[in-house]
Coordinates of N, CA and C in Angstrom, one line a residue:
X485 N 61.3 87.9 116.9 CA 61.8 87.6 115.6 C 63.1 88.2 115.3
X486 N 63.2 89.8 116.0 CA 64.5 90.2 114.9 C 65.6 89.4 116.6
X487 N 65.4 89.3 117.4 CA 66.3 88.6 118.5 C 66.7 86.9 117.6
X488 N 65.7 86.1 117.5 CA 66.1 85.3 116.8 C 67.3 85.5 115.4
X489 N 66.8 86.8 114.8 CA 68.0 86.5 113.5 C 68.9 86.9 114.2
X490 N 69.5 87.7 115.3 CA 70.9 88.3 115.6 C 71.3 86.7 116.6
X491 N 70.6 86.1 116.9 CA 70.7 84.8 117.6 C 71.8 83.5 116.5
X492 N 71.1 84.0 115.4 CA 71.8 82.4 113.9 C 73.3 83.6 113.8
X493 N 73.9 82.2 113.3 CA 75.3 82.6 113.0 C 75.3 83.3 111.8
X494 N 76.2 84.2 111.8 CA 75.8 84.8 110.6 C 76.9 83.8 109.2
X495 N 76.7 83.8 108.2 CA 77.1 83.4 107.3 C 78.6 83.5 107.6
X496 N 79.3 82.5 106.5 CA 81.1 82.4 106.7 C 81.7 83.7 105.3
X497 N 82.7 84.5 106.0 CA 82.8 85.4 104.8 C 83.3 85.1 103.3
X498 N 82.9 85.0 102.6 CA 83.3 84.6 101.2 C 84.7 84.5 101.1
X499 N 85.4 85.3 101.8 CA 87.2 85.6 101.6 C 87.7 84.1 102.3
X500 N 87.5 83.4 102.9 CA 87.5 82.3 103.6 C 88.6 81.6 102.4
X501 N 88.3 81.4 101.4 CA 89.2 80.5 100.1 C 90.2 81.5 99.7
X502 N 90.4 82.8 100.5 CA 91.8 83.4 100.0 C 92.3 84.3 101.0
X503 N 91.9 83.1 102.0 CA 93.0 83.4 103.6 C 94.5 83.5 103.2
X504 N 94.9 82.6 102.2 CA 96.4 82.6 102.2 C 97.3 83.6 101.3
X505 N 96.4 84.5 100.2 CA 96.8 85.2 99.6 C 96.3 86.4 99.6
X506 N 96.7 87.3 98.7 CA 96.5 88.9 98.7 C 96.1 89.5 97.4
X507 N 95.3 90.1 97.3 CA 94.8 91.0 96.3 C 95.7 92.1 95.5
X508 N 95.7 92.3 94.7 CA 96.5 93.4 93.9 C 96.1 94.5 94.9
X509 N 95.5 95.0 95.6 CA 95.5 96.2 95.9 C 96.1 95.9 97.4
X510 N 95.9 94.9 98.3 CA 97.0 94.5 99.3 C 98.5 93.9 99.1
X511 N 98.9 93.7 97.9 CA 100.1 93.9 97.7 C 100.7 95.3 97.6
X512 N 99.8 95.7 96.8 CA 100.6 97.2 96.5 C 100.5 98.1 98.1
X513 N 99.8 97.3 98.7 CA 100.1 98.4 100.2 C 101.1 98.0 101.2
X514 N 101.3 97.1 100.8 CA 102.3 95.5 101.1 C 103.9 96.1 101.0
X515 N 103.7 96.2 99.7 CA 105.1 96.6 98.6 C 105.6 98.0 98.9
X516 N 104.5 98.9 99.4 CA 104.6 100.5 98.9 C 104.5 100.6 97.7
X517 N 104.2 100.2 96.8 CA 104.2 100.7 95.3 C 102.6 100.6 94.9
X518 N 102.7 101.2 93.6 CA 101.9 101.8 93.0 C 101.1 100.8 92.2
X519 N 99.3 101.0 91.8 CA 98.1 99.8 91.0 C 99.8 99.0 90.2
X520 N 100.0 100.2 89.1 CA 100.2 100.0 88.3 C 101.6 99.4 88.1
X521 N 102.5 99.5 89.1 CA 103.7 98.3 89.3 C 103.3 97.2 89.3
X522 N 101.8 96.9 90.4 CA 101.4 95.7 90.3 C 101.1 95.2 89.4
X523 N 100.8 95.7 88.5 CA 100.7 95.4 87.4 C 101.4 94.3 86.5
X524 N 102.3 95.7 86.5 CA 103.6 95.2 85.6 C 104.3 94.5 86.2
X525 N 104.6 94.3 87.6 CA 105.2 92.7 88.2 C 104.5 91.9 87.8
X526 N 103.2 91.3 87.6 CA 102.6 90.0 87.2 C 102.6 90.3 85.9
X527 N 102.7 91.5 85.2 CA 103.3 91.5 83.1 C 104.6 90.5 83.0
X528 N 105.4 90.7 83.9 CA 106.5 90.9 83.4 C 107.3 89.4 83.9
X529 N 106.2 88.6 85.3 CA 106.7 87.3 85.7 C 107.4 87.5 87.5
X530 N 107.6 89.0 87.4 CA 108.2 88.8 88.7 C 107.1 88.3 90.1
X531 N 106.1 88.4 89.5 CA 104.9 87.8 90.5 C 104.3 87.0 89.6
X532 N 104.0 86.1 90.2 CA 103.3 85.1 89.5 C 101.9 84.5 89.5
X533 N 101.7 85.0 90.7 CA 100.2 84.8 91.6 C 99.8 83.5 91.8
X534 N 98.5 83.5 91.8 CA 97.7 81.7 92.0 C 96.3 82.1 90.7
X535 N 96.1 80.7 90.1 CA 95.6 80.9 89.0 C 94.1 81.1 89.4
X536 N 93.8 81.8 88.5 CA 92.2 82.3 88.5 C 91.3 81.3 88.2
X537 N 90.4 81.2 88.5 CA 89.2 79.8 88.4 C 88.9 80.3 86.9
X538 N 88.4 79.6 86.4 CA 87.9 79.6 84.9 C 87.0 79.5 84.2
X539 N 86.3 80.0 85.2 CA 84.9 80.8 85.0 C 85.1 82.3 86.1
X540 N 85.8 82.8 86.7 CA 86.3 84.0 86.3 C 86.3 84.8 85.7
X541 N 85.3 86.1 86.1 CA 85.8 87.1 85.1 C 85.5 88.7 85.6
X542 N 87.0 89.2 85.3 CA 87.5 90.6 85.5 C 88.0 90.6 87.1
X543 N 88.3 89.8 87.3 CA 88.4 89.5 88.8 C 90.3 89.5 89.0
X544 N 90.4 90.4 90.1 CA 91.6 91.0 90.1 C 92.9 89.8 90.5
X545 N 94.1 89.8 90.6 CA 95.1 88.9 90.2 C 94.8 88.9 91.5
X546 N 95.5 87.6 92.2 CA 96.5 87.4 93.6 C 97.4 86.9 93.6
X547 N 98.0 86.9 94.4 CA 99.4 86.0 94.7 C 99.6 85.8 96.1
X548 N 100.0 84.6 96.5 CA 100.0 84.0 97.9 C 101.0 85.2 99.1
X549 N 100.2 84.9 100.3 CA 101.6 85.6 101.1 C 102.9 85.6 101.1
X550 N 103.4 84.1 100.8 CA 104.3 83.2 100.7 C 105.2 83.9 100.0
X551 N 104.6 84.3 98.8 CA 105.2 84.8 97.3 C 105.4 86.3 97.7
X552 N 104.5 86.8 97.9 CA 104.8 88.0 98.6 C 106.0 88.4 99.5
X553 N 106.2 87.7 100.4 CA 107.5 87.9 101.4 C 109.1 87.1 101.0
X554 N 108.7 86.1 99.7 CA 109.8 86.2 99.4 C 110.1 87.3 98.3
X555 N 109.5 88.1 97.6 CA 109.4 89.2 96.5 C 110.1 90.0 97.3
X556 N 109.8 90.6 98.3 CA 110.1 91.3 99.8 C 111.4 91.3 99.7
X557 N 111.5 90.1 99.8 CA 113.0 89.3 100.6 C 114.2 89.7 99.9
X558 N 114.0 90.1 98.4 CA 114.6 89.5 97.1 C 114.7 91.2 96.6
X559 N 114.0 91.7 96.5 CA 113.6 92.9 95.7 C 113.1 94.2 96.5
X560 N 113.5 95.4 96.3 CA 113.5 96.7 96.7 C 113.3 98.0 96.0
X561 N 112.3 98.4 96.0 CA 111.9 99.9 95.1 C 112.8 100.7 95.4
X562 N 113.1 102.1 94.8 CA 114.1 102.9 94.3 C 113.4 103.6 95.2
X563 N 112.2 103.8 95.7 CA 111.1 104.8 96.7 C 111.5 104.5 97.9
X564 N 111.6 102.7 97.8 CA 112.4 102.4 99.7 C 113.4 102.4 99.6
X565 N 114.3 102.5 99.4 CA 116.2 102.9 98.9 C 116.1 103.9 99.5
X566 N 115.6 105.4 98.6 CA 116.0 106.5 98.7 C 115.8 107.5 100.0
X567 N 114.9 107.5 100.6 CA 114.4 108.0 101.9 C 115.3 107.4 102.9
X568 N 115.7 106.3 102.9 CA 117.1 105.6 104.2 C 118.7 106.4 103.3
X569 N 119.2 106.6 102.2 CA 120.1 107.8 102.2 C 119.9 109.1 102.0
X570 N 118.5 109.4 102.4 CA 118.8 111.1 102.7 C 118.9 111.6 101.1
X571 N 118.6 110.5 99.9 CA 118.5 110.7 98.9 C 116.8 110.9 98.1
X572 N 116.9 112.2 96.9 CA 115.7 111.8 96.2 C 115.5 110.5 95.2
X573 N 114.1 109.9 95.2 CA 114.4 108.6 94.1 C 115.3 109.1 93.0
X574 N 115.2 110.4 91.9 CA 115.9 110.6 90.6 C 117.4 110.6 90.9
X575 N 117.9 110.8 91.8 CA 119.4 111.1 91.9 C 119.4 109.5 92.2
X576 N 118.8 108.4 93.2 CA 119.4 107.7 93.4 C 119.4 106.6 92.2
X577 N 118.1 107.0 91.5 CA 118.4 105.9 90.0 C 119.4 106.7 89.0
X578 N 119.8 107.8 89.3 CA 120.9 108.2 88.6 C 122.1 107.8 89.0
X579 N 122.5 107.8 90.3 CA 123.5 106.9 91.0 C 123.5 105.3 90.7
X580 N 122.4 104.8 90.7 CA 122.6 103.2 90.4 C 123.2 103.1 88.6
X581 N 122.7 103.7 88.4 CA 123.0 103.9 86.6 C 124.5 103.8 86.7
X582 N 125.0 104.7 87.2 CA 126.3 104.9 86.9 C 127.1 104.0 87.6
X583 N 126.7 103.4 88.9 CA 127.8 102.1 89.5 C 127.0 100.9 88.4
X584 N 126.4 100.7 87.7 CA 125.9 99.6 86.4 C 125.4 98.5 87.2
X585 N 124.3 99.6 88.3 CA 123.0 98.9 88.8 C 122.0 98.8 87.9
X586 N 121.5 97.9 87.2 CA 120.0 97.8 86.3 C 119.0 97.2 87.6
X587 N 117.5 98.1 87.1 CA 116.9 97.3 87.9 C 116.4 96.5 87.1
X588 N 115.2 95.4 87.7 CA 114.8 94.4 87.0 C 113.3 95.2 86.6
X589 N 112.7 95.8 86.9 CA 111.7 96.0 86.5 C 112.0 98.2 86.3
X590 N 111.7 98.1 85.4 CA 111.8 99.7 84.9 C 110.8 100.3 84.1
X591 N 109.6 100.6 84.9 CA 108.6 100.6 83.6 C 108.7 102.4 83.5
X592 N 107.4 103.1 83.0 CA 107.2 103.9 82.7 C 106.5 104.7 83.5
X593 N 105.3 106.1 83.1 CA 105.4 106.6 84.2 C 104.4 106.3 85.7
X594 N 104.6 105.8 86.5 CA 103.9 105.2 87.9 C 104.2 104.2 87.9
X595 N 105.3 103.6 87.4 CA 105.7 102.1 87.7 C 107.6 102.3 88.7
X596 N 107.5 101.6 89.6 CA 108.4 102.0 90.6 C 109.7 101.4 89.7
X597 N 111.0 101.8 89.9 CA 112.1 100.8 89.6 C 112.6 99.7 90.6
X598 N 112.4 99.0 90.3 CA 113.0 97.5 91.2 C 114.3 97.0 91.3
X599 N 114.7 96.7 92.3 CA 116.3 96.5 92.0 C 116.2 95.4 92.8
X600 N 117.4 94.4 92.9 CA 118.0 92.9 93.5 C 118.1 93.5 95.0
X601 N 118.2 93.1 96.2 CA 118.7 93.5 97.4 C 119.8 93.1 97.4
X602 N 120.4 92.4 97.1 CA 121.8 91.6 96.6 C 122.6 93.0 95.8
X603 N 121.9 93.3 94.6 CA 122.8 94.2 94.1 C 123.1 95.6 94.6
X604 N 122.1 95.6 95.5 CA 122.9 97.2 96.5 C 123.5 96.8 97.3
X605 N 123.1 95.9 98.4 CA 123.7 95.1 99.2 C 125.4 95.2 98.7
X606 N 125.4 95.3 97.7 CA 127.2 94.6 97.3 C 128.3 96.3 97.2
X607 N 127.1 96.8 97.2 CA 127.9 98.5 96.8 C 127.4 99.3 98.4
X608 N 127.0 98.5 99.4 CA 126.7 98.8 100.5 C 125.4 99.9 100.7
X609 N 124.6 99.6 99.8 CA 123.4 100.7 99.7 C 122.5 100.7 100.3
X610 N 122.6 99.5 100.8 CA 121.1 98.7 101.7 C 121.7 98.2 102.6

């Protein structure tokens, strides 16, 4: 009998309908950043995810890989900046301040600062 059950296939994993996208807590390991950035990128629009079924409930955000690597592509924490110049994050959002770098996402406290790769890019920072 127990030969027979290790014999049947075992069941297909539930994750099967979200092969293509990623979970708030594999983005944030994705990103390097923190729950609570993730957060506040899908508050704020900079993620946008894939919509929740509608009977849904408490069930954590996603957003496609797709979206993911262009976010990547596009955008850069003040945490991945600063460790490639030999700088701490506070000095170097103190430095972006003053060349009249804004990031696009600046939350509060455990929320990373986000900046354009374009806009360091242009002051040679990246």
């Amino acid at each position: 009998m127990i030969r027979e059950k290790r014999a049947e296939p075992k069941k297909p994993a539930r994750r099967a309908k979200y092969e293509d996208t990623l979970s708030a807590d594999e983005i944030r390991v994705r990103l390097g950043v923190t729950g609570s950035t993730v957060e506040e990128l899908f508050r704020v629009g900079l993620l946008v995810g894939v919509p929740r079924r509608e009977t849904a409930k408490n069930h954590a955000r996603r957003a496609s890989k797709a979206e993911i690597e262009a976010f990547n592509n596009t955008y850069i924490s003040a945490e991945e900046v600063a460790p490639r110049l030999g700088m701490v994050t506070t000095k170097l959002v103190k430095k972006l301040d003053r060349l009249g770098i804004d990031p696009v996402l600046r939350g509060a406290k455990h929320v990373a600062k986000i900046y354009r790769r374009e806009d360091l890019a242009k002051h040679a920072l990246i």
